[in-house]
Amino acid sequence: MVGERIRQLRKERNMTLRELADELGVAFTTLGNYERGDREPELEFIFKVAKYFSVSVDYITGYKDVRNYDEFLLMNDFNNISEVLNYADPETKKLLLNMFQRLTALTYDIPRSKNHKEAELLNQIIESTFNIKNGLGLGILKVADNKFEYAKRFLKEKEKIDKSYNSLLEIYTEK
């Protein structure tokens, strides 16, 4: 499994066996033996490969199919979404699925863009919406006892949302 994963990662980067061996400071024949499974690498070498490719040791060894912590968090979020959908009534499920599909469509081309401003703006809108839903950070204080403070914080978050939407409009009209 270790050799298969090393080969897969090497090929994904369009590297030759010799190029990767040079990068990792090992003879290319040794690396070839690892990839074919003729020899098992030392744990220290596995750590070096994991660091070089920014993947987990668990991924290299085949213990897990999740490559790194970011991918783990993403998979965990997908599992949580699936669980939420399983408990939702049909109409809510339909609305949530539509929301997820729209968010996917909205963010689909962002990774290919050299400008991450669009992602920052969308994130600000979501963050402000989250803050509003969660009482704007008022914690355990009751909103009824702090209506003025709540209104003040709500307007601040709304201002952030409006500013982000205006900036997004500028980006979208330039496309």
PDB file of N, CA and C in Angstrom, residues 29-30 33-41:
ATOM      1  N   THR A  29      16.699   3.790  -7.326  1.00  0.00           N
ATOM      2  CA  THR A  29      16.446   2.341  -7.310  1.00  0.00           C
ATOM      3  C   THR A  29      15.746   1.933  -6.014  1.00  0.00           C
ATOM      4  N   THR A  30      16.128   2.581  -4.921  1.00  0.00           N
ATOM      5  CA  THR A  30      15.468   2.310  -3.630  1.00  0.00           C
ATOM      6  C   THR A  30      14.015   2.742  -3.690  1.00  0.00           C
ATOM      7  N   ASN A  33      12.053   0.325  -5.620  1.00  0.00           N
ATOM      8  CA  ASN A  33      11.752  -0.860  -4.807  1.00  0.00           C
ATOM      9  C   ASN A  33      10.577  -0.607  -3.868  1.00  0.00           C
ATOM     10  N   TYR A  34      10.519   0.600  -3.297  1.00  0.00           N
ATOM     11  CA  TYR A  34       9.396   0.949  -2.411  1.00  0.00           C
ATOM     12  C   TYR A  34       8.087   0.970  -3.204  1.00  0.00           C
ATOM     13  N   GLU A  35       8.117   1.607  -4.366  1.00  0.00           N
ATOM     14  CA  GLU A  35       6.895   1.729  -5.163  1.00  0.00           C
ATOM     15  C   GLU A  35       6.386   0.369  -5.637  1.00  0.00           C
ATOM     16  N   ARG A  36       7.284  -0.535  -5.985  1.00  0.00           N
ATOM     17  CA  ARG A  36       6.872  -1.861  -6.444  1.00  0.00           C
ATOM     18  C   ARG A  36       6.488  -2.785  -5.290  1.00  0.00           C
ATOM     19  N   GLY A  37       6.836  -2.388  -4.072  1.00  0.00           N
ATOM     20  CA  GLY A  37       6.552  -3.223  -2.909  1.00  0.00           C
ATOM     21  C   GLY A  37       7.608  -4.280  -2.663  1.00  0.00           C
ATOM     22  N   ASP A  38       8.760  -4.154  -3.335  1.00  0.00           N
ATOM     23  CA  ASP A  38       9.851  -5.103  -3.118  1.00  0.00           C
ATOM     24  C   ASP A  38      10.522  -4.876  -1.767  1.00  0.00           C
ATOM     25  N   ARG A  39      10.456  -3.641  -1.284  1.00  0.00           N
ATOM     26  CA  ARG A  39      11.008  -3.281   0.026  1.00  0.00           C
ATOM     27  C   ARG A  39      10.029  -2.370   0.732  1.00  0.00           C
ATOM     28  N   GLU A  40      10.041  -2.420   2.055  1.00  0.00           N
ATOM     29  CA  GLU A  40       9.209  -1.519   2.861  1.00  0.00           C
ATOM     30  C   GLU A  40      10.085  -0.393   3.404  1.00  0.00           C
ATOM     31  N   PRO A  41       9.636   0.851   3.237  1.00  0.00           N
ATOM     32  CA  PRO A  41      10.437   1.963   3.738  1.00  0.00           C
ATOM     33  C   PRO A  41      10.394   2.064   5.262  1.00  0.00           C
TER      34      PRO A  41
END
